[in-house]
Amino acid sequence: MATPYKLPPDLTIAIERSILYPEETWYCLAIFLFVVGCFQWGSVLHSKLAKRRQPTKSVDEESTSATTTARHGYSLRNLPLAAVNVYRVVAYRWTLELGNYTLNMAEVFVTLGYISLLITWTFINTTNLEGKKFDITYWSNRAGLLAASQFPLVTALGTKNNLVSLVTSISYDKLNYVHRVMARSCFGLLLIHAGSEIYNFIYFDAALHETWLRLGITALVTLGVLCIVSLRPVRAEAYEFFFYTHFVAVLIFLVGAYFHTHAVHGSFWIWPSFVFWALDRFIRAVRVVVFNHSYFGFKRGSGTMDATTELISDDLVRLRLRRPRHFHWSPGQTAYLIMPSVSTLPFEAHPFSISSIDSTLFSSEANEEGTENGEHSTKPRGAAYWKELVFLINVRGGLTKLLKQVAADKKTVKAFVDGPYGPSPDLGAYDTSVLIAGGSGITNILPIFLSVIEAVRNGSSNCRRVVFIWAIRDTDHLHWIEDALYRVHELAPSSLNVSIQIFVTRENIARRESDSMKLASQDQSGGNDGILAATWLKIEAGRPDVKAILKDEVSWASGRMSVSVCGPQSLSRSVRHALRFPVSGPSSILHGGPSVTLYSESFGYA
Ligand SMILES: Cc1cc2nc3c(=O)[nH]c(=O)nc-3n(C[C@H](O)[C@H](O)[C@H](O)COP(=O)(O)OP(=O)(O)OC[C@H]3O[C@@H](n4cnc5c(N)ncnc54)[C@H](O)[C@@H]3O)c2cc1C
């Protein structure tokens, strides 16, 4: 009778560990996500509770130094808050600049932490029974299975509707960075797996004829291509090329990986990726159909949701469409627009911030009832910021360039909407809010500004001072939001100190005028005189000195302060730098200074 073949003891242990360690890696990741989720949701809850706190001190509307609570000098009771602020500065405002890449310390920590985790679980306990360290039998296959085990998470993080975003309350576009880091780290692990197998697997040449190995090699090569194609320069220069290559390559990779891991009973790590991907697509498809039903013939009135376009400056298109019936959004959120008649490829979906606000307060009916300060506007109402979806679209090189041609003729286009996506900062708990926009970044900041006014009016916000700063190239750009600014002025309650500061950066004006000179009287363009002459608006030439402005605001404020910024990278960078130590440092907090939270939107993944 033949004795059954017994695996060598080292191999038995190696197999056991290559099954166990990917699971343990998952436990580590799950704990990490849980902790992050607790902090994030704890912070959301804290904001909600803080909102209930009633303001204690009224503020003179004319005052330029409005604060909610007086500073009480040095107090050790502020120590926990000081610690939170130190964490915010170190994690999100300290950055590592690598050429064009800017990573904040939180991203650096996640990257290094994740790579360390993978390396640790690959090479831990690899001493064989004879005492030889790093025995290849122990870590070669383990590296492959460990990488395979990560792909459900990698896939989930790359989708727009994902559970991780829900658990951690971190928006999908911020998680996209982690998606790329994880995929590239796993590629590294798979290279270790492949290299060590080529070196160690004595039947490698013979196995090359077998499908499972060929599919494994195909998957590895495809993932390598994906890693190259997803580098930022490629995404920036040829987004559609990246997008479609990514789509096809992911499919090839996952199919290859499924059959390759099937040979070692590891394919259960791969198939969930298909489920997550399909679920995301399904949710998006349902949204597109529900929000754009008039195009799908479910109701009469087909085409009533066509979008109107207009070229409001050389490089900016305003696109407006009626709000789909069930579509609701919050300030700062994004929607994807699909415009098959404009785009080169039929399913191109491009993200744009919704510049309008989902509120009735700013609607004309509400406005006609009267205003807080008794004034009635005599201004013509240009662009609506309610009841419809408004997008301000910067002209770049692809779809947006084609859209510019359409907008130049004021044509209407079929626009399918998918969304809303992304976070909406809840500023209700802040005593002071500083909102900074650069150019078309106004599309993100304006609805946030309007929502602060609304929240203070309806008593759901503690805000006592809001500072709105907008840097534009030309005074003409004020037209874009003139209507909304008038309404802000009309509707702002007296308890709220509103400061509107416009900075005109156009070179010839900046050269002609001294930095602080008001431009209203110099404006010869005719159309702008009204808003330029308004006394409730400060217009200056030159770039805003965000460092000085924020330092001033922090020195006056106490309690909680939010700073939101959207615009060019350079503007976001200046704001981030301005809010480091000492402005937002422990000493400021211990002396009763405000606890500062920064919200930054950069209109890009990278
Ligand atoms: C969350 C978010 C919100 C945004 N909001 C606005 C906004 O309110 N107004 C605005 O003008 N722009 C906004 N953008 C940027 C806008 O999506 C791109 O400028 C636009 O898609 C460029 O299209 P294009 O074909 O003309 O670009 P191209 O000339 O092909 O590329 C220009 C840049 O846009 C990026 N890009 C191109 N296509 C896409 C896409 N489908 N998804 C993501 N990035 C892409 C490229 O990587 C490149 O960096 C936002 C981007 C994001 C991620």
XYZ file of C-alpha atoms and ligand atoms in Angstrom:
659
model
C 0.000 0.000 0.000
C 1.384 3.412 -1.024
C 1.910 5.843 1.853
C 0.177 9.210 1.304
C 2.513 12.028 0.265
C 3.304 14.293 3.184
C 4.266 17.900 2.577
C 7.565 18.943 4.123
C 6.860 20.552 7.533
C 8.288 23.920 6.432
C 5.945 24.007 3.449
C 2.949 23.082 5.609
C 3.677 25.972 7.964
C 4.355 28.335 5.041
C 0.973 27.490 3.462
C -0.862 27.957 6.754
C 0.717 31.351 7.252
C 0.097 32.484 3.688
C -3.602 31.850 4.332
C -3.648 33.360 7.816
C -1.570 36.506 7.326
C -3.697 38.148 4.616
C -6.638 37.769 7.005
C -4.640 39.349 9.813
C -3.674 42.225 7.528
C -7.369 42.779 6.971
C -8.008 42.896 10.722
C -5.343 45.611 11.022
C -6.895 47.609 8.186
C -10.396 47.153 9.591
C -9.268 48.426 13.005
C -7.546 51.398 11.373
C -10.643 52.276 9.334
C -12.809 51.870 12.415
C -10.601 54.242 14.431
C -10.534 56.791 11.588
C -14.322 56.438 11.299
C -14.743 57.036 15.047
C -12.666 60.221 14.864
C -14.416 61.477 11.745
C -17.924 60.746 12.954
C -16.995 61.942 16.448
C -15.988 65.229 14.894
C -19.278 65.391 12.939
C -21.222 64.684 16.135
C -19.206 67.259 18.051
C -20.062 69.863 15.400
C -23.752 69.004 15.651
C -23.684 69.342 19.442
C -21.670 72.553 19.277
C -24.310 73.973 16.936
C -26.888 73.689 19.675
C -24.854 76.005 21.876
C -26.606 79.363 21.922
C -24.604 82.449 21.102
C -23.814 84.376 24.263
C -22.901 87.784 23.107
C -24.433 90.046 20.503
C -22.195 91.629 17.966
C -22.356 95.114 16.644
C -23.016 94.870 12.939
C -20.564 97.623 12.194
C -17.854 96.090 14.291
C -14.863 94.856 12.373
C -13.697 92.608 15.139
C -16.692 90.471 15.778
C -16.115 87.519 18.023
C -18.603 85.286 19.727
C -17.007 84.920 23.080
C -14.458 87.059 24.772
C -11.004 85.607 25.218
C -10.307 84.737 28.818
C -6.523 84.703 28.713
C -4.263 81.738 29.296
C -6.065 78.590 30.357
C -4.872 75.012 30.672
C -8.458 73.898 30.130
C -7.825 74.524 26.456
C -5.095 71.889 26.394
C -7.175 69.158 24.638
C -8.239 71.676 21.995
C -4.626 72.769 21.568
C -3.681 69.109 21.026
C -6.397 68.729 18.369
C -5.096 71.822 16.587
C -1.508 70.586 16.716
C -2.729 67.353 15.136
C -4.577 69.263 12.383
C -1.558 71.408 11.580
C 0.874 68.498 11.539
C -1.391 66.068 9.662
C -2.998 68.317 7.073
C -1.026 71.560 6.795
C 2.553 70.330 6.963
C 3.430 69.092 3.535
C 6.125 67.236 1.703
C 6.865 68.792 -1.686
C 8.280 66.368 -4.250
C 8.574 68.281 -7.516
C 4.986 68.906 -8.591
C 3.640 66.512 -5.981
C 2.445 67.819 -2.665
C 1.590 65.345 0.038
C 0.315 66.281 3.444
C 1.641 64.416 6.464
C -1.557 62.379 6.802
C -0.980 61.057 3.275
C 2.691 60.420 4.015
C 1.728 58.562 7.185
C -0.898 56.441 5.398
C 1.544 55.630 2.587
C 4.423 54.644 4.865
C 2.110 52.865 7.296
C 0.527 50.794 4.549
C 3.827 49.817 2.939
C 5.221 48.885 6.373
C 2.138 46.782 7.068
C 2.530 44.829 3.827
C 6.264 44.319 4.283
C 5.823 43.243 7.891
C 3.150 40.647 7.115
C 5.120 39.384 4.145
C 8.392 38.821 5.953
C 7.379 38.191 9.546
C 7.918 34.626 10.839
C 9.869 33.441 7.833
C 12.586 31.603 9.769
C 12.420 27.933 8.819
C 12.589 24.962 11.154
C 16.346 24.760 10.670
C 16.765 28.353 11.839
C 17.416 29.903 8.406
C 16.003 33.427 8.315
C 13.842 34.796 5.465
C 13.302 31.376 3.921
C 11.863 32.042 0.466
C 9.346 29.179 0.829
C 7.695 31.167 3.592
C 7.282 34.541 1.923
C 7.145 33.971 -1.826
C 3.544 32.787 -2.170
C 2.508 34.757 0.874
C 3.476 37.982 -0.933
C 1.197 37.021 -3.841
C -1.776 36.113 -1.677
C -1.311 39.163 0.509
C -1.425 41.375 -2.583
C -4.493 39.522 -3.900
C -6.263 40.016 -0.580
C -5.991 43.790 -0.951
C -7.871 44.106 -4.222
C -11.414 44.235 -2.826
C -10.352 47.297 -0.841
C -8.360 48.767 -3.726
C -11.419 48.439 -5.973
C -13.816 49.844 -3.393
C -11.602 52.884 -2.850
C -11.614 53.612 -6.572
C -15.406 53.780 -6.825
C -17.655 56.753 -6.167
C -20.196 54.920 -4.048
C -18.197 52.963 -1.536
C -18.572 51.646 1.976
C -15.210 52.982 3.145
C -16.339 56.505 2.349
C -19.500 55.857 4.342
C -17.662 54.399 7.342
C -14.926 57.013 7.470
C -16.967 59.955 6.110
C -13.982 60.769 3.889
C -15.003 61.773 0.380
C -14.385 59.431 -2.537
C -12.013 61.842 -4.284
C -9.755 62.071 -1.207
C -9.816 58.269 -0.932
C -8.672 58.050 -4.525
C -5.150 58.852 -3.379
C -5.235 55.819 -1.066
C -6.606 53.733 -3.962
C -3.525 54.536 -6.029
C -1.067 54.062 -3.166
C -2.534 50.659 -2.350
C -2.564 49.498 -5.969
C 1.066 50.525 -6.481
C 2.175 48.912 -3.208
C 0.441 45.685 -4.213
C 2.187 45.818 -7.561
C 5.485 45.964 -5.646
C 4.415 42.946 -3.622
C 3.472 41.052 -6.778
C 6.901 41.796 -8.254
C 8.421 40.269 -5.117
C 6.140 37.258 -5.564
C 6.936 36.857 -9.270
C 10.681 37.424 -8.878
C 11.011 34.953 -6.034
C 8.935 32.329 -7.872
C 11.095 32.628 -10.986
C 14.141 32.183 -8.785
C 12.816 29.470 -6.508
C 10.119 27.481 -8.337
C 12.021 24.613 -9.950
C 9.195 23.759 -12.360
C 8.746 27.373 -13.486
C 9.839 26.769 -17.109
C 7.556 23.757 -17.441
C 4.648 25.613 -15.835
C 5.023 28.449 -18.321
C 2.854 26.432 -20.692
C 0.037 26.258 -18.194
C -2.855 28.694 -18.334
C -2.869 29.636 -14.640
C 0.725 30.873 -14.826
C 0.262 32.655 -18.125
C -2.789 34.430 -16.749
C -0.824 35.392 -13.646
C 1.932 36.915 -15.763
C -0.639 38.716 -17.928
C -2.279 40.141 -14.800
C 1.059 41.337 -13.451
C 2.078 43.021 -16.711
C -1.344 44.671 -16.992
C -1.111 46.003 -13.454
C 2.313 47.403 -14.317
C 0.821 49.196 -17.328
C -1.951 50.517 -15.069
C 0.557 51.887 -12.578
C 2.313 53.807 -15.353
C -0.863 55.041 -17.037
C -2.231 56.319 -13.730
C 0.771 58.548 -13.025
C -0.307 62.129 -12.589
C 1.332 63.551 -15.755
C -0.570 60.996 -17.870
C -3.863 61.680 -16.099
C -3.356 65.418 -16.477
C -2.384 65.318 -20.139
C -4.651 62.562 -21.433
C -7.417 61.873 -18.950
C -9.670 59.992 -21.363
C -6.769 57.786 -22.478
C -6.065 57.025 -18.813
C -9.752 56.405 -18.128
C -10.368 53.885 -20.902
C -6.999 52.153 -20.494
C -7.770 51.850 -16.798
C -11.165 50.335 -17.554
C -9.809 47.668 -19.926
C -6.640 46.975 -17.930
C -8.533 46.477 -14.668
C -10.783 43.958 -16.371
C -7.821 42.003 -17.774
C -5.998 42.191 -14.464
C -8.918 40.952 -12.373
C -9.790 38.090 -14.729
C -6.129 37.032 -14.864
C -5.750 37.346 -11.097
C -8.946 35.355 -10.506
C -7.802 32.325 -12.500
C -4.229 32.546 -11.250
C -5.263 32.590 -7.587
C -7.914 29.945 -8.264
C -5.045 27.482 -8.635
C -4.118 28.048 -4.967
C -7.705 28.450 -3.702
C -7.247 32.195 -3.292
C -9.750 33.479 -5.854
C -12.221 34.390 -3.105
C -10.041 37.488 -2.625
C -10.635 38.573 -6.213
C -14.296 38.130 -7.084
C -15.576 40.725 -4.551
C -13.846 43.340 -6.709
C -16.293 42.582 -9.518
C -19.193 42.941 -7.087
C -18.035 46.330 -5.743
C -17.392 47.648 -9.210
C -20.753 46.438 -10.535
C -22.593 47.847 -7.512
C -21.053 51.266 -8.040
C -21.962 51.221 -11.738
C -25.478 50.075 -10.914
C -26.021 52.888 -8.394
C -24.664 55.426 -10.857
C -26.838 54.094 -13.669
C -29.950 54.219 -11.465
C -29.131 57.780 -10.472
C -28.634 58.860 -14.064
C -31.961 57.316 -15.097
C -33.906 58.709 -12.114
C -32.504 62.224 -12.325
C -32.729 62.416 -16.081
C -35.993 60.565 -16.587
C -37.300 63.070 -19.096
C -34.668 61.812 -21.520
C -35.707 58.220 -21.042
C -39.297 58.702 -22.122
C -40.884 57.888 -18.738
C -42.665 61.216 -18.719
C -43.863 63.782 -21.133
C -41.705 66.825 -21.654
C -38.655 65.169 -23.085
C -35.818 67.624 -23.377
C -37.155 69.980 -20.710
C -33.934 69.388 -18.867
C -31.666 70.522 -21.667
C -28.947 72.754 -20.320
C -28.384 76.309 -21.450
C -24.835 77.449 -21.973
C -23.198 80.842 -22.098
C -19.633 81.996 -22.361
C -19.318 84.408 -19.469
C -15.638 85.115 -19.957
C -12.929 83.999 -22.342
C -12.290 80.816 -20.441
C -15.422 80.229 -18.408
C -18.710 78.644 -19.402
C -21.849 78.871 -17.317
C -24.125 75.887 -17.731
C -27.600 75.880 -16.224
C -30.283 73.254 -16.130
C -33.525 72.740 -14.292
C -33.116 70.886 -11.038
C -34.161 67.276 -11.629
C -37.191 66.514 -9.492
C -35.583 64.314 -6.858
C -32.175 65.871 -6.994
C -31.027 67.495 -3.755
C -27.573 68.551 -2.805
C -25.604 70.434 -0.185
C -23.195 73.322 -0.690
C -19.771 72.249 -1.889
C -20.978 69.053 -3.532
C -20.176 67.919 -7.027
C -22.155 66.397 -9.883
C -20.925 64.516 -12.909
C -22.131 65.866 -16.242
C -22.431 63.638 -19.275
C -22.954 65.552 -22.515
C -22.907 63.026 -25.367
C -23.606 65.632 -28.041
C -20.539 67.614 -26.978
C -17.990 65.047 -25.850
C -15.784 63.030 -28.174
C -16.744 59.784 -26.467
C -20.401 59.172 -25.568
C -20.042 58.281 -21.877
C -17.531 60.875 -20.756
C -18.526 62.019 -17.277
C -16.851 65.120 -15.892
C -17.151 66.355 -12.314
C -18.145 69.950 -11.589
C -19.078 71.709 -8.365
C -22.683 72.791 -8.137
C -22.557 76.532 -7.901
C -26.201 77.054 -6.977
C -27.894 76.405 -3.644
C -30.730 73.997 -2.940
C -32.790 76.429 -0.904
C -35.959 78.455 -1.121
C -34.622 81.342 0.938
C -32.875 82.917 -1.997
C -35.760 82.328 -4.394
C -37.459 85.413 -5.771
C -40.750 84.652 -3.948
C -39.007 84.697 -0.608
C -37.166 87.780 -1.625
C -40.278 89.602 -2.688
C -41.711 89.220 0.794
C -39.195 91.719 2.061
C -35.732 91.702 3.451
C -34.126 91.686 6.820
C -32.991 95.277 6.607
C -36.085 96.480 4.850
C -34.440 97.125 1.500
C -35.773 95.974 -1.820
C -33.354 95.304 -4.572
C -33.597 97.319 -7.751
C -31.000 95.157 -9.480
C -31.878 93.021 -12.464
C -31.696 89.359 -11.595
C -29.150 87.676 -13.841
C -28.233 84.155 -12.869
C -30.435 82.216 -10.537
C -28.790 80.372 -7.680
C -31.775 78.299 -6.682
C -34.285 76.001 -8.340
C -31.727 75.110 -10.945
C -28.324 73.550 -11.208
C -25.668 76.055 -12.162
C -22.119 75.084 -13.060
C -19.156 77.342 -13.747
C -16.855 75.471 -16.057
C -13.265 76.426 -16.744
C -12.223 75.872 -20.333
C -9.426 73.294 -20.543
C -8.304 71.167 -23.488
C -10.905 68.403 -23.937
C -14.666 68.350 -23.394
C -14.622 71.829 -21.903
C -12.977 73.229 -25.034
C -15.740 71.724 -27.153
C -18.297 73.113 -24.715
C -16.830 76.567 -25.175
C -17.764 76.460 -28.873
C -21.320 75.485 -27.957
C -21.519 78.203 -25.311
C -20.221 80.877 -27.677
C -23.441 80.356 -29.687
C -25.550 80.128 -26.509
C -26.796 76.729 -27.610
C -28.609 74.249 -25.421
C -27.193 70.782 -24.835
C -28.440 67.499 -23.477
C -26.789 67.073 -20.084
C -27.192 63.979 -17.943
C -26.524 64.549 -14.265
C -25.051 62.006 -11.883
C -24.616 62.973 -8.269
C -24.361 64.628 -5.910
C -21.004 63.448 -4.659
C -18.441 64.589 -2.157
C -18.607 66.185 1.240
C -20.405 69.322 2.254
C -18.728 71.205 5.079
C -21.162 71.796 7.921
C -20.173 75.269 9.067
C -23.062 75.685 11.495
C -20.887 75.062 14.539
C -18.310 77.733 13.739
C -18.339 81.192 15.263
C -16.283 82.624 12.422
C -16.104 81.407 8.835
C -13.556 82.646 6.344
C -14.331 81.690 2.741
C -11.615 82.182 0.141
C -12.099 81.660 -3.590
C -9.710 82.136 -6.470
C -11.235 82.604 -9.950
C -13.624 79.789 -10.824
C -13.158 78.382 -7.304
C -16.109 80.654 -6.565
C -18.339 77.874 -7.864
C -17.533 75.874 -4.729
C -17.344 78.774 -2.252
C -20.441 80.765 -3.258
C -23.047 78.148 -2.247
C -21.202 77.703 1.047
C -21.411 81.466 1.601
C -25.132 81.499 0.816
C -25.736 78.545 3.103
C -24.029 80.331 6.013
C -26.415 83.271 5.553
C -29.376 80.923 5.416
C -28.278 78.907 8.449
C -27.803 82.034 10.576
C -31.213 83.312 9.498
C -32.975 80.115 10.450
C -31.084 79.792 13.722
C -29.188 76.630 12.868
C -25.768 78.256 12.948
C -23.591 79.848 15.606
C -21.788 81.962 13.058
C -21.277 85.593 14.060
C -18.805 86.665 11.425
C -18.338 85.531 7.860
C -15.531 86.798 5.668
C -15.872 86.251 1.940
C -12.738 86.765 -0.132
C -12.675 86.375 -3.886
C -9.638 86.945 -6.095
C -10.565 87.690 -9.709
C -8.592 88.788 -12.719
C -11.089 91.378 -13.877
C -13.825 93.438 -12.241
C -16.122 92.180 -14.999
C -16.115 88.789 -13.305
C -18.216 90.259 -10.522
C -21.140 89.907 -12.946
C -21.017 86.145 -12.443
C -22.288 86.422 -8.898
C -23.518 89.995 -8.636
C -27.072 88.860 -8.121
C -26.144 86.493 -5.319
C -24.064 89.146 -3.560
C -26.997 91.573 -3.592
C -29.173 88.942 -2.009
C -26.575 88.213 0.625
C -26.527 91.890 1.490
C -30.312 92.030 1.620
C -30.862 88.849 3.566
C -27.949 88.781 6.017
C -29.332 89.109 9.546
C -28.069 91.934 11.721
C -26.512 89.480 14.171
C -24.096 88.383 11.471
C -21.068 90.455 10.616
C -20.447 90.032 6.894
C -17.249 91.165 5.235
C -17.043 90.871 1.452
C -13.605 91.489 -0.005
C -12.912 91.330 -3.722
C -9.346 91.373 -5.012
C -8.739 92.239 -8.647
C -5.453 90.766 -9.750
C -5.349 91.882 -13.390
C -1.849 93.136 -13.971
C -2.494 96.457 -15.644
C -4.935 97.465 -12.945
C -2.621 96.291 -10.239
C 0.183 98.331 -11.693
C -1.896 101.436 -12.059
C -3.476 101.412 -8.678
C -1.998 101.241 -5.269
C -2.862 98.018 -3.508
C -5.512 99.420 -1.272
C -7.163 101.871 -3.675
C -10.792 101.240 -4.370
C -11.507 100.576 -8.003
C -15.132 101.513 -8.201
C -14.664 105.076 -9.326
C -12.133 104.070 -11.969
C -14.369 101.538 -13.609
C -15.367 102.701 -17.068
C -17.058 99.559 -18.239
C -20.535 100.808 -17.458
C -22.213 97.565 -16.481
C -20.503 97.183 -13.152
C -20.981 100.601 -11.647
C -23.763 99.443 -9.343
C -21.932 96.723 -7.529
C -18.601 98.524 -7.723
C -20.073 101.525 -6.001
C -21.626 99.450 -3.233
C -20.328 100.482 0.166
C -20.850 97.047 1.704
C -18.241 95.583 -0.599
C -14.497 96.126 -0.403
C -12.657 96.002 -3.719
C -8.892 96.117 -3.825
C -6.254 95.743 -6.485
C -3.700 92.954 -6.282
C -3.646 89.501 -4.782
C -5.073 88.949 -1.333
C -2.388 88.670 1.319
C -3.989 85.582 2.836
C -1.303 85.267 5.456
C -2.003 88.738 6.853
C -5.775 88.383 6.485
C -5.912 85.057 8.293
C -3.538 86.225 11.000
C -5.836 89.190 11.623
C -8.976 87.070 11.658
C -7.428 84.596 14.083
C -6.227 87.378 16.357
C -9.767 88.776 16.619
C -11.655 85.540 16.849
C -12.280 83.013 19.555
C -14.344 79.851 19.764
C -14.406 77.855 16.540
C -13.263 79.133 13.201
C -13.488 77.542 9.767
C -11.463 78.470 6.720
C -12.654 77.183 3.336
C -10.572 77.625 0.223
C -11.096 76.711 -3.408
C -8.994 77.908 -6.298
C -5.564 77.498 -7.833
C -3.062 75.254 -6.066
C -0.968 78.300 -5.160
C -3.890 79.864 -3.271
C -4.633 76.663 -1.343
C -0.948 76.358 -0.534
C -0.777 79.934 0.813
C -3.812 79.318 3.002
C -2.393 76.053 4.302
C 0.917 77.736 5.112
C -0.817 80.673 6.784
C -2.682 78.344 9.129
C 0.371 76.559 10.482
C 2.186 77.475 13.695
C 2.106 79.972 15.317
C -1.186 81.319 13.888
C -3.025 78.114 14.673
C -0.586 76.831 17.266
C -1.017 75.633 20.843
C 0.003 78.985 22.308
C -2.815 80.746 20.446
C -5.369 78.191 21.655
C -4.129 78.246 25.253
C -4.536 82.030 25.200
C -8.155 81.703 24.080
C -7.565 81.899 20.323
C -9.893 80.070 17.946
C -9.706 76.415 17.078
C -9.251 76.479 13.297
C -10.508 73.892 10.808
C -9.417 74.088 7.180
C -11.541 72.871 4.261
C -9.689 72.819 0.979
C -11.044 71.871 -2.456
C -8.631 71.698 -5.355
C -10.768 70.405 -8.251
C -8.517 67.457 -8.857
C -7.659 64.054 -7.574
C -3.924 64.445 -7.289
C -14.378 66.992 -7.403
C -14.083 67.876 -8.608
C -14.820 69.043 -8.787
C -14.561 69.866 -9.888
N -15.293 71.015 -10.050
C -15.023 71.828 -11.085
C -15.769 73.046 -11.291
O -16.700 73.377 -10.554
N -15.439 73.834 -12.346
C -14.417 73.504 -13.198
O -14.158 74.256 -14.129
N -13.718 72.361 -13.038
C -13.992 71.522 -12.017
N -13.276 70.355 -11.868
C -12.258 70.023 -12.861
C -12.960 69.476 -14.109
O -13.580 68.231 -13.826
C -11.960 69.274 -15.237
O -11.294 70.495 -15.480
C -12.677 68.856 -16.499
O -13.184 67.548 -16.350
C -11.712 68.948 -17.651
O -12.281 68.384 -18.817
P -11.475 68.432 -20.202
O -11.861 67.225 -21.001
O -11.655 69.745 -20.872
O -9.998 68.324 -19.619
P -8.581 68.019 -20.228
O -8.042 69.212 -20.936
O -8.598 66.722 -20.937
O -7.789 67.861 -18.841
C -7.645 68.966 -17.959
C -7.540 68.471 -16.511
O -8.807 67.943 -16.080
C -8.653 66.615 -15.598
N -9.801 65.843 -16.070
C -10.175 65.655 -17.347
N -11.271 64.886 -17.407
C -11.588 64.581 -16.135
C -12.609 63.793 -15.533
N -13.535 63.170 -16.270
N -12.619 63.668 -14.196
C -11.698 64.286 -13.440
N -10.712 65.044 -13.936
C -10.651 65.185 -15.273
C -7.356 66.109 -16.211
O -6.738 65.149 -15.388
C -6.529 67.359 -16.301
O -5.869 67.592 -15.078
C -13.539 69.514 -10.799
C -12.816 68.334 -10.611
C -13.073 67.528 -9.539
C -12.277 66.260 -9.361
